[in-house]
Coordinates of C-alpha atoms and ligand atoms in Angstrom, one line a residue:
X11 CA -9.6 5.7 18.0
X12 CA -8.0 9.1 18.1
X13 CA -4.1 9.5 18.6
X14 CA -3.6 11.4 22.0
X15 CA -1.3 14.0 22.2
X16 CA -0.9 14.9 26.3
X17 CA 0.6 18.7 26.6
X18 CA 3.1 18.9 28.7
X19 CA 2.7 22.7 29.4
X20 CA 0.3 21.2 32.1
X21 CA 2.8 19.0 33.6
X22 CA 4.8 19.6 37.0
X23 CA 7.7 21.2 35.4
X24 CA 9.7 20.6 38.8
X25 CA 9.0 16.9 38.3
X26 CA 9.3 16.8 34.4
X27 CA 11.3 13.6 34.4
X28 CA 8.4 12.1 36.3
X29 CA 5.9 13.2 34.4
X30 CA 7.2 12.1 31.1
X31 CA 7.8 8.9 32.6
X32 CA 3.9 8.3 33.5
X33 CA 3.4 9.5 29.5
X34 CA 5.5 6.8 28.5
X35 CA 3.7 4.1 30.7
X36 CA 0.2 5.8 29.2
X37 CA -1.7 5.1 26.0
X38 CA -0.7 8.5 24.6
X39 CA 0.6 8.7 21.5
X40 CA 2.7 11.5 21.2
X41 CA 4.0 14.6 23.6
X42 CA 2.5 18.1 22.9
X43 CA 5.2 20.4 23.3
X44 CA 4.0 24.0 23.7
X45 CA 7.0 26.7 22.5
X46 CA 5.7 30.3 23.6
X47 CA 7.7 33.5 22.7
X48 CA 5.9 36.0 24.5
X49 CA 5.2 38.0 21.1
X50 CA 3.1 36.0 19.0
X51 CA 1.4 35.0 22.2
X52 CA 0.9 37.0 25.4
X53 CA 2.9 34.4 27.4
X54 CA 6.3 32.5 27.6
X55 CA 6.6 28.8 28.4
X56 CA 10.1 27.4 27.9
X57 CA 12.5 26.7 24.8
X58 CA 15.1 24.6 23.5
X59 CA 17.1 23.1 26.8
X60 CA 13.8 22.3 28.4
X61 CA 12.8 20.3 24.9
X62 CA 16.5 18.4 25.3
X63 CA 15.8 17.8 28.7
X64 CA 12.2 16.0 27.5
X65 CA 13.8 14.0 24.9
X66 CA 16.0 12.2 26.7
X67 CA 13.2 10.7 28.4
X68 CA 10.5 10.5 26.4
X69 CA 10.0 7.8 24.5
X70 CA 6.8 8.6 22.2
X71 CA 7.1 11.6 19.3
X72 CA 7.5 14.9 20.2
X73 CA 4.6 17.5 18.4
X74 CA 6.0 20.6 18.9
X75 CA 3.6 23.5 18.6
X76 CA 5.5 27.0 18.0
X77 CA 3.5 30.0 19.0
X78 CA 6.6 32.3 18.0
X79 CA 7.2 35.1 15.3
X80 CA 9.4 34.1 12.4
X81 CA 9.4 30.5 13.2
X82 CA 11.6 29.8 10.4
X83 CA 14.8 30.9 12.5
X84 CA 14.3 27.8 14.9
X85 CA 13.4 25.0 12.7
X86 CA 16.5 23.3 13.0
X87 CA 17.1 23.5 17.0
X88 CA 13.9 22.0 17.3
X89 CA 14.4 19.3 15.2
X90 CA 17.5 18.6 16.9
X91 CA 15.9 19.0 20.1
X92 CA 13.9 15.9 19.3
X93 CA 10.8 17.2 17.5
X94 CA 9.0 14.7 15.1
X95 CA 6.1 16.7 14.4
X96 CA 6.9 20.7 13.9
X97 CA 3.9 22.9 13.8
X98 CA 4.1 26.7 12.7
X99 CA 1.0 29.0 12.7
X100 CA -0.2 30.4 9.5
X101 CA -0.4 33.9 11.3
X102 CA 3.3 33.8 12.3
X103 CA 4.5 32.8 8.6
X104 CA 4.9 35.2 5.6
X105 CA 6.2 32.8 3.4
X106 CA 4.3 29.9 4.8
X107 CA 4.8 27.5 2.0
X108 CA 8.8 28.0 2.2
X109 CA 8.9 27.2 5.7
X110 CA 6.7 24.1 5.2
X111 CA 9.2 22.7 2.6
X112 CA 11.9 23.5 5.0
X113 CA 10.5 21.7 7.7
X114 CA 10.1 18.4 5.3
X115 CA 13.7 19.0 4.4
X116 CA 14.7 18.3 8.3
X117 CA 12.7 15.1 8.1
X118 CA 10.0 15.9 10.5
X119 CA 6.0 15.9 9.8
X120 CA 5.1 19.4 8.9
X121 CA 1.9 21.1 10.5
X122 CA 0.0 24.5 10.4
X123 CA -1.9 25.6 13.4
X124 CA -4.8 28.4 13.1
X125 CA -6.2 30.8 15.5
X126 CA -9.9 30.9 16.5
X127 CA -10.6 33.4 14.2
X128 CA -8.6 32.3 10.9
X129 CA -11.0 30.4 8.3
X130 CA -9.9 26.8 7.5
X131 CA -10.7 28.1 3.8
X132 CA -7.4 29.9 4.0
X133 CA -5.6 26.3 4.1
X134 CA -6.9 25.3 0.5
X135 CA -3.5 25.8 -1.3
X136 CA -1.0 24.5 1.5
X137 CA -3.3 21.6 2.4
X138 CA -1.5 19.0 -0.2
X139 CA 1.9 19.8 1.3
X140 CA 1.3 19.2 4.7
X141 CA 0.7 16.6 7.4
X142 CA -1.4 17.7 10.3
X143 CA -3.6 21.0 10.8
X144 CA -3.9 22.1 14.6
X145 CA -7.1 23.8 15.0
X146 CA -6.9 26.1 17.9
X147 CA -10.2 25.6 19.8
X148 CA -9.0 28.3 22.5
X149 CA -6.6 31.6 21.9
X150 CA -3.4 30.0 22.2
X151 CA -1.3 31.2 25.0
X152 CA -2.3 29.5 28.1
X153 CA -3.6 25.8 29.3
X154 CA -7.0 25.7 31.1
X155 CA -9.2 27.9 29.0
X156 CA -12.6 27.3 28.0
X157 CA -13.2 25.4 24.7
X158 CA -14.9 27.5 21.8
X159 CA -17.8 25.8 20.3
X160 CA -17.3 27.0 16.7
X161 CA -14.4 24.5 16.7
X162 CA -16.7 21.8 15.8
X163 CA -17.8 23.4 12.6
X164 CA -14.3 24.1 11.8
X165 CA -13.3 20.4 12.1
X166 CA -16.2 19.5 9.9
X167 CA -15.3 21.9 7.0
X168 CA -11.4 21.1 7.5
X169 CA -12.3 17.2 7.1
X170 CA -14.3 18.0 4.0
X171 CA -11.7 20.0 2.3
X172 CA -9.0 17.2 3.2
X173 CA -11.2 14.5 1.8
X174 CA -10.6 16.7 -1.5
X175 CA -7.0 17.9 -1.3
X176 CA -5.2 15.5 1.0
X177 CA -7.3 12.2 2.7
X178 CA -4.2 11.5 5.1
X179 CA -4.2 14.9 6.8
X180 CA -4.1 14.9 10.4
X181 CA -6.5 17.1 12.1
X182 CA -5.5 18.0 15.6
X183 CA -7.6 19.9 18.1
X184 CA -5.7 22.1 20.5
X185 CA -7.1 23.7 23.9
X186 CA -9.8 22.7 26.4
X187 CA -10.2 19.1 24.9
X188 CA -12.4 17.3 27.6
X189 CA -14.3 14.2 28.1
X190 CA -17.5 16.0 27.0
X191 CA -16.0 17.9 23.4
X192 CA -13.8 14.7 22.6
X193 CA -16.3 12.3 21.1
X194 CA -18.1 15.0 19.2
X195 CA -14.6 16.4 17.9
X196 CA -13.8 12.8 16.6
X197 CA -17.3 12.5 15.2
X198 CA -16.7 15.7 13.4
X199 CA -13.2 14.4 11.8
X200 CA -10.7 15.2 14.5
X201 CA -8.1 12.5 14.6
X202 CA -5.3 13.9 17.1
X203 CA -6.4 15.2 20.4
X204 CA -4.2 17.6 22.7
X205 CA -5.4 17.7 26.0
X206 CA -3.4 19.8 28.7
X207 CA -5.1 20.8 32.2
X208 CA -7.8 18.1 31.4
X209 CA -5.1 15.1 32.0
X210 CA -2.8 16.7 34.4
X211 CA -5.4 17.9 37.0
X212 CA -7.2 14.6 36.9
X213 CA -6.9 12.2 39.9
X214 CA -6.2 9.6 37.5
X215 CA -3.7 11.3 34.4
X216 CA -3.4 7.3 33.0
X217 CA -7.0 6.6 33.1
X218 CA -8.1 10.3 31.8
X219 CA -5.8 9.2 28.6
X220 CA -7.0 5.7 28.3
X221 CA -10.6 7.0 28.2
X222 CA -9.8 9.7 25.7
X223 CA -7.8 6.7 23.5
X224 CA -10.8 4.9 23.6
X225 CA -13.5 7.0 21.9
X226 CA -14.7 5.6 19.1
Ligands
LIG17 C1 -2.6 26.8 24.2 C2 -1.8 25.4 24.0 C3 -2.2 24.0 24.2 C4 -2.4 23.9 26.0 C5 -3.7 23.2 26.0 O1 -1.9 28.0 24.1 O2 -1.5 25.3 22.5 O3 -1.6 23.1 23.9 O4 -1.2 23.6 26.4 O5 -4.2 22.9 26.8 P1 -5.6 22.8 28.0 O6 -5.8 21.2 27.0 O7 -5.5 22.7 29.2 O8 -6.5 23.5 27.0
LIG18 ZN1 -0.6 23.4 21.8

């Protein structure tokens, strides 16, 4: 059974409390929180005050995905805003090993996200030090994009690497996840599924989350 992390990016921001309470009552495991700076990605989402507001209502761990340059400047602030998992982009960190150490010192689980063009093989030297890899299965910046099919292969390759280097590693897939690709991703070795548009645009988000959760 995978962990399910619905992306709050697709929630109704004018009814954020209502949507977070819906997630509290669902079978979701984590809340996925997308932070965009308009520099690392060509879009802005929301920042620290909104994270604090979500935290006041959230009863599940917050999985914070930082799509920002120089994320080391904001790690402590996002921990204080409620992050349980802090994920930074490989492509945004010149001193990734140091940044991962800082995340762990703050008491958070440490994640590294990679864009669709970044090879999983670049992660070999950092894999033993991290808790999670977030494989982007779309180019980050927007919800509701089409899933990139090459992602299955990346999940398989990364799971093989993790078996040797860090068997407890979480492999999270983020972008365009739906009921068609989710079982294939789990079979390939993913154990955390992010889903934004697929959950929030469905007629019955609670059932949609439960269906994802029930994947063998
Ligand atoms: C994309 C974000 C994703 C996004 C996923 O930049 O990192 O977390 O919210 O949304 P869907 O599931 O709609 O592709
Ligand atoms: Zn994300």
